[in-house]
Coordinates of N, CA and C in Angstrom, one line a residue:
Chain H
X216 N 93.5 72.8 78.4 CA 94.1 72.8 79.7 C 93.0 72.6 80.7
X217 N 93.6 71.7 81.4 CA 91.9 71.2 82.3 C 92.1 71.8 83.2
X218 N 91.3 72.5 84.0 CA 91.1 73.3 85.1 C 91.8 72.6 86.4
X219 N 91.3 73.2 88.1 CA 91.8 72.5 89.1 C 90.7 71.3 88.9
X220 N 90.9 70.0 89.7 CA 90.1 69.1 89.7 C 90.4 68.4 91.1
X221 N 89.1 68.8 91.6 CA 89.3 67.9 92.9 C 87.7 66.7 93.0
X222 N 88.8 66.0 93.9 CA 87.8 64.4 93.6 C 88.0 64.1 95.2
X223 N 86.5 63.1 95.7 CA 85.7 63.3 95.2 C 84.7 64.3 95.0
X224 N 83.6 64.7 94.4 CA 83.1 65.6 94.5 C 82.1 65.5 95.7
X225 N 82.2 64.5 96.6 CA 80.5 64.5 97.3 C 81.3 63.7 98.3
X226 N 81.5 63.5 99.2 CA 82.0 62.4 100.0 C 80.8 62.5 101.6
X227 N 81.0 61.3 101.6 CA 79.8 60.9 103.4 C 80.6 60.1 103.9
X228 N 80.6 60.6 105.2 CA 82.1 60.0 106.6 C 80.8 59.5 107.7
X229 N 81.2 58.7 108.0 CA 80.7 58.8 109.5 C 81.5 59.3 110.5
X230 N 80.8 59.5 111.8 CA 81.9 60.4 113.0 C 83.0 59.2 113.2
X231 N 84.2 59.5 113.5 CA 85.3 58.9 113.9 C 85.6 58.3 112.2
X232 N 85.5 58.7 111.2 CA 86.2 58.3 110.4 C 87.2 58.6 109.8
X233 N 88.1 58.9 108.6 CA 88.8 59.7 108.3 C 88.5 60.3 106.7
X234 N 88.7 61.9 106.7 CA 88.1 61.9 105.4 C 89.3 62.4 104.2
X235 N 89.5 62.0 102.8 CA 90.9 62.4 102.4 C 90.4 63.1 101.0
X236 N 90.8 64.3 100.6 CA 90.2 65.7 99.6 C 90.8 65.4 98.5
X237 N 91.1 65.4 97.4 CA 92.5 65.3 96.7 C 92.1 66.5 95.6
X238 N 93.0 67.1 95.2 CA 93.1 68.5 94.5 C 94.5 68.5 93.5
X239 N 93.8 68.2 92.3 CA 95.4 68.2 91.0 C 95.2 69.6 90.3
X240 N 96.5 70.4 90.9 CA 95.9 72.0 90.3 C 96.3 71.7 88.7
X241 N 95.7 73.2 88.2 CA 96.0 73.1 86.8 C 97.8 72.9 86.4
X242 N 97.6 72.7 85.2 CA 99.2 72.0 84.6 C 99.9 73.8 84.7
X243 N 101.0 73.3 85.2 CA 102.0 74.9 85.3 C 102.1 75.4 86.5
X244 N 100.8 74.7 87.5 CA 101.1 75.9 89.0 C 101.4 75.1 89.9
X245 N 102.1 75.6 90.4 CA 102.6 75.1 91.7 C 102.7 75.3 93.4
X246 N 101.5 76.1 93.0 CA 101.0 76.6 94.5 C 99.5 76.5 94.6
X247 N 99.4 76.4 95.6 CA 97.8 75.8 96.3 C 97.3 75.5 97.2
X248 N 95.7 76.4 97.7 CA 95.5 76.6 98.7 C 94.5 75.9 99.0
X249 N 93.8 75.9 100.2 CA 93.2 74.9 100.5 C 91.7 76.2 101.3
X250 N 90.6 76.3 100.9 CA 89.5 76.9 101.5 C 88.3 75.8 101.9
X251 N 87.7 76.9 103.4 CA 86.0 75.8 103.5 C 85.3 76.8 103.8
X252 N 84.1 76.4 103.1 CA 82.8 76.8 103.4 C 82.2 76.6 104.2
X253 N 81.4 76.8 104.7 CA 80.6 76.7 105.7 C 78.9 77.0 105.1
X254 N 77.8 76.4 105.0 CA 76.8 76.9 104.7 C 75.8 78.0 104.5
X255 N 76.1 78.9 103.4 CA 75.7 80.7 103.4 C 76.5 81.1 104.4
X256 N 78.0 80.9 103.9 CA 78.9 82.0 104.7 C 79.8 81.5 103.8
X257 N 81.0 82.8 104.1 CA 82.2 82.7 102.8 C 83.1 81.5 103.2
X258 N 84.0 82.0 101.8 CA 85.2 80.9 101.8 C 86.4 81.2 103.4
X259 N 86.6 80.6 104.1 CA 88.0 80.3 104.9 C 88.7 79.9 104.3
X260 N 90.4 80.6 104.4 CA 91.5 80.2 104.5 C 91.5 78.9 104.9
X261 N 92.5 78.0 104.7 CA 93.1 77.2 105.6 C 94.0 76.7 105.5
X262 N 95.2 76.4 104.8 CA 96.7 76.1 104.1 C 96.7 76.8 102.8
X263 N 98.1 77.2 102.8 CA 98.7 77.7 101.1 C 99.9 76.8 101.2
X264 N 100.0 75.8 100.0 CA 101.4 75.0 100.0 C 101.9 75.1 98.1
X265 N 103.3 75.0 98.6 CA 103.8 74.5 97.4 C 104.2 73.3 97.4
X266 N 105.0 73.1 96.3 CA 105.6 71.8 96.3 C 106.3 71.0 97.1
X267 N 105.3 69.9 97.6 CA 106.9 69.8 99.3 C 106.6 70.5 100.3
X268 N 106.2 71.6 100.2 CA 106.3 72.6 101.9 C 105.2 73.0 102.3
X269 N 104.4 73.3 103.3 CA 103.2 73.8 103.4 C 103.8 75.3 103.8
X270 N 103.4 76.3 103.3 CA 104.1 77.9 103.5 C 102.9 78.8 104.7
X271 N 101.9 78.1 105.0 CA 101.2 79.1 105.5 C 100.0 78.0 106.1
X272 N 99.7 77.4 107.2 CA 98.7 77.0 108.0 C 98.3 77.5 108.8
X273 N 98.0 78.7 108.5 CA 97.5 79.8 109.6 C 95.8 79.2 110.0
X274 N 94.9 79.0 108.9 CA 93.7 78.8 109.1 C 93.5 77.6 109.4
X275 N 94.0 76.2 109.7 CA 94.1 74.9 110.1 C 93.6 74.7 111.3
X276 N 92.5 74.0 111.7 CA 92.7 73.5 113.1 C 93.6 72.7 113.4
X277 N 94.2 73.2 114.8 CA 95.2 72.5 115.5 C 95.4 71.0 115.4
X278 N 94.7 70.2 115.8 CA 94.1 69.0 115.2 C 93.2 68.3 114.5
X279 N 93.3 67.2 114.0 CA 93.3 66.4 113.1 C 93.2 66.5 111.7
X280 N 93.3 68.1 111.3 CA 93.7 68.4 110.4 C 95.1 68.2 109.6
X281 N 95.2 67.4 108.3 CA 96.6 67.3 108.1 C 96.3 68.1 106.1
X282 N 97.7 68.9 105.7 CA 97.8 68.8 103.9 C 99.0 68.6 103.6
X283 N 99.0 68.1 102.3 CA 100.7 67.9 101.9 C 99.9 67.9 100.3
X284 N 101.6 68.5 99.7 CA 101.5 68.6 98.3 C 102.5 68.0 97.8
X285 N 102.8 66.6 97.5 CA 104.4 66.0 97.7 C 104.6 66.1 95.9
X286 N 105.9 65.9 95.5 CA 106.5 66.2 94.4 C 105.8 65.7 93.3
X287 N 104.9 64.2 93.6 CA 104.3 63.6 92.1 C 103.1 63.6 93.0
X288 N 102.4 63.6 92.5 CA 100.8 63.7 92.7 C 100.1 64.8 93.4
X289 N 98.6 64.7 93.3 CA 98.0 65.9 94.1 C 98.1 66.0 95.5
X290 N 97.7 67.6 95.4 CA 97.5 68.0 97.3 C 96.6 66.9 97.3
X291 N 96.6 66.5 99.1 CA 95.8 65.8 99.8 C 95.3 66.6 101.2
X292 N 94.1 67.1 101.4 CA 93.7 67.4 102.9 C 93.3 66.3 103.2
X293 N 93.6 66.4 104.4 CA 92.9 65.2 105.3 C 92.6 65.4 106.8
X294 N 91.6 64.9 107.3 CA 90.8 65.1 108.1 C 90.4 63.8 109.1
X295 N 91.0 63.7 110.0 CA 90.9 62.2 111.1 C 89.9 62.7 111.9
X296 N 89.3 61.5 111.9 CA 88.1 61.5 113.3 C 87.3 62.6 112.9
X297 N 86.6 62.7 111.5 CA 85.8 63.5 111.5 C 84.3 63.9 112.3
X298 N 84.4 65.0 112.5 CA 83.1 65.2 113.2 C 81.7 66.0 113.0
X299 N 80.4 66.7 113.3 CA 79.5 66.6 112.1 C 80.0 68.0 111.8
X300 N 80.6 68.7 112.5 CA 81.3 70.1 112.4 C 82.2 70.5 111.4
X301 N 82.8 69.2 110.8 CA 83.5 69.3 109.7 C 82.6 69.2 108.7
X302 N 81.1 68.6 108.2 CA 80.5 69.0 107.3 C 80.8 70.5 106.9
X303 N 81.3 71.1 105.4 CA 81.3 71.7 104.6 C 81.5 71.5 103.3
X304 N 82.1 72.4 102.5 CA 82.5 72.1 101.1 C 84.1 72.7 101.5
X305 N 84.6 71.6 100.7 CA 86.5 72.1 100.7 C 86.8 72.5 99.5
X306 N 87.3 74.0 99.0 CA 87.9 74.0 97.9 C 89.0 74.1 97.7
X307 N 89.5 74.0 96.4 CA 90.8 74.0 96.5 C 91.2 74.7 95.1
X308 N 92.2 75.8 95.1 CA 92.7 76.9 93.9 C 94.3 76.8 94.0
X309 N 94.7 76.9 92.7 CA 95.9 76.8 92.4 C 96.4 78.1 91.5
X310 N 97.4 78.6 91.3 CA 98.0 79.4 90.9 C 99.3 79.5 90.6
X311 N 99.9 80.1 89.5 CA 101.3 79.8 89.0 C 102.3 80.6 89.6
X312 N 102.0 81.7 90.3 CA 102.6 82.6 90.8 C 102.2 82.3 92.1
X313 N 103.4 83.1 93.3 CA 103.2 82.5 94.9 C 102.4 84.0 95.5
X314 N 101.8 84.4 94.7 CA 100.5 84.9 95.1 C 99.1 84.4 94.6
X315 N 97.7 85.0 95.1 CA 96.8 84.4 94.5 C 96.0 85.2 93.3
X316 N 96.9 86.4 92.8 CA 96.0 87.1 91.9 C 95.5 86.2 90.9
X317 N 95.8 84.9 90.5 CA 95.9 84.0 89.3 C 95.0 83.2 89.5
X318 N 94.6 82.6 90.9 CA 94.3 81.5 91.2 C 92.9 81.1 90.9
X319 N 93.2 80.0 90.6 CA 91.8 79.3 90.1 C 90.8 77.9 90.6
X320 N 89.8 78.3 91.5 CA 89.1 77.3 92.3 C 88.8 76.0 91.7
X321 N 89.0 74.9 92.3 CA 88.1 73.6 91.8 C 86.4 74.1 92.0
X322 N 85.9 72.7 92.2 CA 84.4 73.2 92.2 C 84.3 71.9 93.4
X323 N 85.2 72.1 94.5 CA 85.0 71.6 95.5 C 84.6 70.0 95.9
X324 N 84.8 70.0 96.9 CA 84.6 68.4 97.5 C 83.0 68.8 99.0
X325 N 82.2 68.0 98.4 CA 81.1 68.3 99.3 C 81.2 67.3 100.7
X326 N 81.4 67.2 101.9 CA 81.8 66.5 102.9 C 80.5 66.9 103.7
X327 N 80.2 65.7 103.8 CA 79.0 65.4 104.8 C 79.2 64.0 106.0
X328 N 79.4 64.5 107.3 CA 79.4 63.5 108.5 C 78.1 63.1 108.6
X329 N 78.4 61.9 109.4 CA 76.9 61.6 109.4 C 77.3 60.7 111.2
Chain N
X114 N 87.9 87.0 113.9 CA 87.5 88.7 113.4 C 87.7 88.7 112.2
X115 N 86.2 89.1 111.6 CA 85.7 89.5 110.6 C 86.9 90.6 109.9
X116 N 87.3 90.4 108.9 CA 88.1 91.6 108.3 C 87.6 92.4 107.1
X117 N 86.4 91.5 106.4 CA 85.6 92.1 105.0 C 84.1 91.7 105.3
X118 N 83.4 92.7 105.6 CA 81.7 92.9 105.5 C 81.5 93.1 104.7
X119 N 80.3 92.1 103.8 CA 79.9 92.5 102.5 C 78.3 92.5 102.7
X120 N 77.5 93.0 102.1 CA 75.9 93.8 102.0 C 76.0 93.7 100.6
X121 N 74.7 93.7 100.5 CA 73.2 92.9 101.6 C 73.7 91.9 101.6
X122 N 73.5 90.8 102.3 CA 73.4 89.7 102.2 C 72.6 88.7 100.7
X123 N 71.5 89.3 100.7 CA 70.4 89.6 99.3 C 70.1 90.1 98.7
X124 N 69.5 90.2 97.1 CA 69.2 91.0 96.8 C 68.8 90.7 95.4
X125 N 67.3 91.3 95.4 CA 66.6 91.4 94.5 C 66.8 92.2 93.3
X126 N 67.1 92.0 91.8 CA 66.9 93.2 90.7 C 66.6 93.0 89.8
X127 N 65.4 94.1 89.4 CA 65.0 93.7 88.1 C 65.7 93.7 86.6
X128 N 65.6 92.3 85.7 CA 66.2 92.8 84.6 C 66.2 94.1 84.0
X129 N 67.5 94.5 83.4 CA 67.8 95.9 83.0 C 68.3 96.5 83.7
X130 N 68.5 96.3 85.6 CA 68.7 96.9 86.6 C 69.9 96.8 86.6
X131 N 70.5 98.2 87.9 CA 71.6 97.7 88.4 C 71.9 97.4 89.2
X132 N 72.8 96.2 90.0 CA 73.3 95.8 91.0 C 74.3 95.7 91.7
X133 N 73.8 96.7 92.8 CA 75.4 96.9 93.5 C 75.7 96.3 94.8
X134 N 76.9 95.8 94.8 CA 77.2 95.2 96.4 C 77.9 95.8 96.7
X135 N 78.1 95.7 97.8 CA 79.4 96.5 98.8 C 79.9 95.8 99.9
X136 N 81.2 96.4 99.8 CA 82.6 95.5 101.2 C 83.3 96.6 101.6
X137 N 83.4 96.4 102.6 CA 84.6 97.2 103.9 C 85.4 96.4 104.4
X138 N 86.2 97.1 104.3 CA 87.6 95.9 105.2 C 88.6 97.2 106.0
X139 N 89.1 96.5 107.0 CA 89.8 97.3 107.7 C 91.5 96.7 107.7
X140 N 91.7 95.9 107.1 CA 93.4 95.7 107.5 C 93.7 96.7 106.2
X141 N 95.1 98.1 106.5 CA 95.5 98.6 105.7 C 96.7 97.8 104.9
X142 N 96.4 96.6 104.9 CA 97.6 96.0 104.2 C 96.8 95.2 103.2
X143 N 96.0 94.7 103.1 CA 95.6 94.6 102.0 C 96.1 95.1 100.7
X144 N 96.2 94.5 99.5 CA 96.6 94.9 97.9 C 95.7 94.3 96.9
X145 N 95.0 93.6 97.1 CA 94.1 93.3 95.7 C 93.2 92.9 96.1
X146 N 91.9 93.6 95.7 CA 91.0 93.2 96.1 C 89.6 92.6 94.6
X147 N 89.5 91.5 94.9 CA 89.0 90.6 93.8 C 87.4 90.4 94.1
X148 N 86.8 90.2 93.1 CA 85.2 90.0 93.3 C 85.0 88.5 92.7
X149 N 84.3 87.6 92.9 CA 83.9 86.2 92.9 C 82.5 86.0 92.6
X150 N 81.8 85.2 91.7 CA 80.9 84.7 91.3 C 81.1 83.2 91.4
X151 N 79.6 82.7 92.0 CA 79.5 81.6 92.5 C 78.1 80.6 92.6
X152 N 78.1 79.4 91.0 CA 76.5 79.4 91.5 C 76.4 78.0 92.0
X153 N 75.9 77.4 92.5 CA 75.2 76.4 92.9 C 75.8 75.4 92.8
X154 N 76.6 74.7 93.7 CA 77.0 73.0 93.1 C 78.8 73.2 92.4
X155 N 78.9 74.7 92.3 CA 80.3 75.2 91.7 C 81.1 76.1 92.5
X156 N 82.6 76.1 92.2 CA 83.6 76.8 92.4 C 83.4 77.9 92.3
X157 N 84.1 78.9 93.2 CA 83.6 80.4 92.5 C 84.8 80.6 91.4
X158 N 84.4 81.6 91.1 CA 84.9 82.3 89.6 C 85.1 83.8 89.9
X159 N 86.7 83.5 89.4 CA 87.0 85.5 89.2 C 86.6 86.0 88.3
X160 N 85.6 87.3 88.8 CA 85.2 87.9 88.0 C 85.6 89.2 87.6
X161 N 86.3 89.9 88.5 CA 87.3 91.2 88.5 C 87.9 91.4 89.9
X162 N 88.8 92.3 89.8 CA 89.6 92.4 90.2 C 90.5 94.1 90.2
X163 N 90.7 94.7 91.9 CA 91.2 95.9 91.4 C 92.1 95.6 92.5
X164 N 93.4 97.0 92.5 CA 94.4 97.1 93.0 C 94.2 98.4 93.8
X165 N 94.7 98.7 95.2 CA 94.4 100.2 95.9 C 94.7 101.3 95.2
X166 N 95.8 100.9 94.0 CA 96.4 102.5 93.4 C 95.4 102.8 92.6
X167 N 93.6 102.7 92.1 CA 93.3 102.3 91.2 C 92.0 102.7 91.8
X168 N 91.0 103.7 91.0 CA 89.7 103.8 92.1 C 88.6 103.4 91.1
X169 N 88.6 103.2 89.9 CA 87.8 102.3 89.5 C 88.3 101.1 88.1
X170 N 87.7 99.9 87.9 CA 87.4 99.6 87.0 C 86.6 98.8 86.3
X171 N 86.7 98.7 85.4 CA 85.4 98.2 84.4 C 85.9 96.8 83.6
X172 N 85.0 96.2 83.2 CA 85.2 94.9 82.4 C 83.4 94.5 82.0
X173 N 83.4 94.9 80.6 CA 81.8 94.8 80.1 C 80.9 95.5 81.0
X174 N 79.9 94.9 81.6 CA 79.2 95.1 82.3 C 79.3 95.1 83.6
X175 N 80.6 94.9 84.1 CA 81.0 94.8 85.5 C 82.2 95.9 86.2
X176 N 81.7 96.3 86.8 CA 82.6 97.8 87.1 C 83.1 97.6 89.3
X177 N 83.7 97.9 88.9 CA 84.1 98.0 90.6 C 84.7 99.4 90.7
X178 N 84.4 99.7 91.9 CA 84.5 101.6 92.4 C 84.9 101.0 93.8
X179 N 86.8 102.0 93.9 CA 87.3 101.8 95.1 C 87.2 102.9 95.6
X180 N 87.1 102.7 97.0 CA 87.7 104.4 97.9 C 88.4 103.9 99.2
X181 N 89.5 104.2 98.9 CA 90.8 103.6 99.4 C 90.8 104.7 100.9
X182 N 90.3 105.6 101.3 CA 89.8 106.2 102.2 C 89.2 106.1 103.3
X183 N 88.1 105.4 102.5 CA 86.8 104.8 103.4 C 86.9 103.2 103.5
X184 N 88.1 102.9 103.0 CA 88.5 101.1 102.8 C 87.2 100.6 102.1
X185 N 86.7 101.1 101.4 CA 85.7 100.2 100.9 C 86.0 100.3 99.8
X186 N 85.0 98.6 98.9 CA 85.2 98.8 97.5 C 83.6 98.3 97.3
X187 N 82.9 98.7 95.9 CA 81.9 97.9 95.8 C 81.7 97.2 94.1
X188 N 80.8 96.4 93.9 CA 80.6 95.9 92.5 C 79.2 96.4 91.6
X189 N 79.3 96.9 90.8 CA 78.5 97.3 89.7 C 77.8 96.3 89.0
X190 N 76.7 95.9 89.0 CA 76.8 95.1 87.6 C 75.4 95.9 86.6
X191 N 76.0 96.6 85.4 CA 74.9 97.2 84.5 C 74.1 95.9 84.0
X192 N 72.9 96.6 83.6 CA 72.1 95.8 82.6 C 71.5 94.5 82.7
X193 N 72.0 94.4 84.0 CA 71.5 93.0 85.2 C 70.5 91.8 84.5
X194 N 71.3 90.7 83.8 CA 70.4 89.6 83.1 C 70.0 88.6 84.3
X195 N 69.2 87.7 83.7 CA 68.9 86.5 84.8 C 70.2 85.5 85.2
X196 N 70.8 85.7 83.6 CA 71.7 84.8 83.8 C 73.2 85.6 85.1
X197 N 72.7 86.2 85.5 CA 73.8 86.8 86.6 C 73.5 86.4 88.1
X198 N 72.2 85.7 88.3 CA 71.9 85.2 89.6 C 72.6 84.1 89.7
X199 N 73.3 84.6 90.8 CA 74.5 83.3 91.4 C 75.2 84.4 92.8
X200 N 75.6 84.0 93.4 CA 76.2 84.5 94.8 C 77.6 85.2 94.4
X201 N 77.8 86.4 95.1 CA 79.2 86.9 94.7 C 79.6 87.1 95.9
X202 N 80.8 87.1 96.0 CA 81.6 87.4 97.1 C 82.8 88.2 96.8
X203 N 82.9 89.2 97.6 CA 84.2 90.3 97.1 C 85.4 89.3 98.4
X204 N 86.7 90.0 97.8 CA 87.4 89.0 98.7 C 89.0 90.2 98.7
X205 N 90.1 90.5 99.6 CA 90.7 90.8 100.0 C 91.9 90.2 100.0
X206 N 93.6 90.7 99.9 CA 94.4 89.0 99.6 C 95.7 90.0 100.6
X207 N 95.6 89.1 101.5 CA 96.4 89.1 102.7 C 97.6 88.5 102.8
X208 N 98.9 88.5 102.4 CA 100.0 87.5 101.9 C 99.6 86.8 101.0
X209 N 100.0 85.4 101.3 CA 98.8 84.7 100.1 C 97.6 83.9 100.1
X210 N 96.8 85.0 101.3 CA 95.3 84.0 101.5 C 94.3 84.8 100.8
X211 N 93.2 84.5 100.4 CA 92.4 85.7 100.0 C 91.5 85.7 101.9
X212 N 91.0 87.1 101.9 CA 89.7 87.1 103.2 C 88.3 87.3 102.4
X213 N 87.7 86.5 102.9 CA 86.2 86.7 102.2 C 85.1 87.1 102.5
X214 N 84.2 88.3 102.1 CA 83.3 88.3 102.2 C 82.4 87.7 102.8
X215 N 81.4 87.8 103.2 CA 80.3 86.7 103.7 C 79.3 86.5 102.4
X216 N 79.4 86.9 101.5 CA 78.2 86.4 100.1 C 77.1 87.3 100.4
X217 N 76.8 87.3 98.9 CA 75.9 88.6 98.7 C 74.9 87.2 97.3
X218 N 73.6 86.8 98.2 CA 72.9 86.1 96.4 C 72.0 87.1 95.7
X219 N 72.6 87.0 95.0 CA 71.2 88.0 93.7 C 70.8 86.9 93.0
X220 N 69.3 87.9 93.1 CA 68.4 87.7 91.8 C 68.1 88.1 91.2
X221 N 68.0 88.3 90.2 CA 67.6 88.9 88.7 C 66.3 88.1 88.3
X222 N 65.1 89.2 88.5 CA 63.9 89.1 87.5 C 63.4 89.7 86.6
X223 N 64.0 88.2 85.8 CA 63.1 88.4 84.3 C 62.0 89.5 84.1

């Protein structure tokens, strides 16, 4: 059973570009959240979605932040007009249950603006 | 606003040693509070995990002690190898987000 798997692992934007995360949780779960890092500081929140619905964007910035988890394929974060402020690491955990006692992290997408 | 303070930020221990971190959190709604290992270039990883009704537990070498009182919880780790230096972060699960710690890196010398 292969873990979460998010691709790519490293990505470089330039400012005003757009940048897109992709996250295939493990086989069976159907929920999944979306955290960032920031350099020597913890994980943030930023979306918990299920299938189809985003249930919780509390931690999102207002703009140009967009996620969707649509019926066939992976979550997608996505990030327009990136800027160097969005440099972090994005991870992304899935879980079978619509809580997160289960949940189990990728090993992140490394996002660097330039 | 910060909801989980976690200490030291660093921390040195010698193999054989033990190593303890510590978190405070103030929302009484919290229900699980999870601890996370995390090294380099990687995802973190759950490492334990306790519930408020519950003031300690154990798993090998790794022990968490709650006091549901003083809202804090902290992590144990006996017998402290090299191979345990990686960043932990205790973390807090608020509906269904976790809140996290700010990371605590150990070292363990050989």
């Amino acid at each position: 059973n292969a873990g979460v798997m998010q691709n790519p692992r490293h990505l470089v934007r330039r400012r005003g570009q757009e940048a897109r995360l992709r996250c295939s949780p493990m086989k069976g779960h159907s929920h999944v959240y979306w955290y960032r890092q920031l350099p020597e500081e913890g994980l943030k929140f930023m979306v918990y979605l299920q299938k189809e619905n985003i249930i919780d964007e509390s931690g999102m910035p207002k703009e140009r932040f967009s996620a969707e988890f649509p019926k066939e394929g992976p979550s997608i974060l996505r990030i327009q007009q990136v800027v160097r402020g969005d440099s972090a690491a994005y991870f992304c955990a899935s879980s079978p249950l619509p809580d997160n006692t289960e949940a189990f992290f990728g090993q992140g997408t490394r996002l660097t603006v330039v | 606003q910060q909801q989980v303070k976690q200490s030291p930020q660093s921390l040195i221990v010698q193999k054989g040693g033990i190593s303890i971190i510590n978190c405070a959190y103030e929302n009484t709604a919290f229900d699980y509070f999870p601890w996370y290992q995390q090294f380099p270039g990687k995802g973190p990883a759950l490492l334990i995990a306790i519930r408020p009704d519950v003031s300690e537990k154990k798993e090998g070498r790794f022990t968490i002690s709650f006091n549901k009182s003083a809202k804090q919880f902290s992590l144990h780790i006996m017998d402290s190898q090299p191979g345990d230096s990686a960043t932990y972060f205790c973390a807090a699960s608020q509906a269904q987000k976790l809140v996290f710690g700010q990371g605590t890196r150990l070292t363990i010398n050989p």
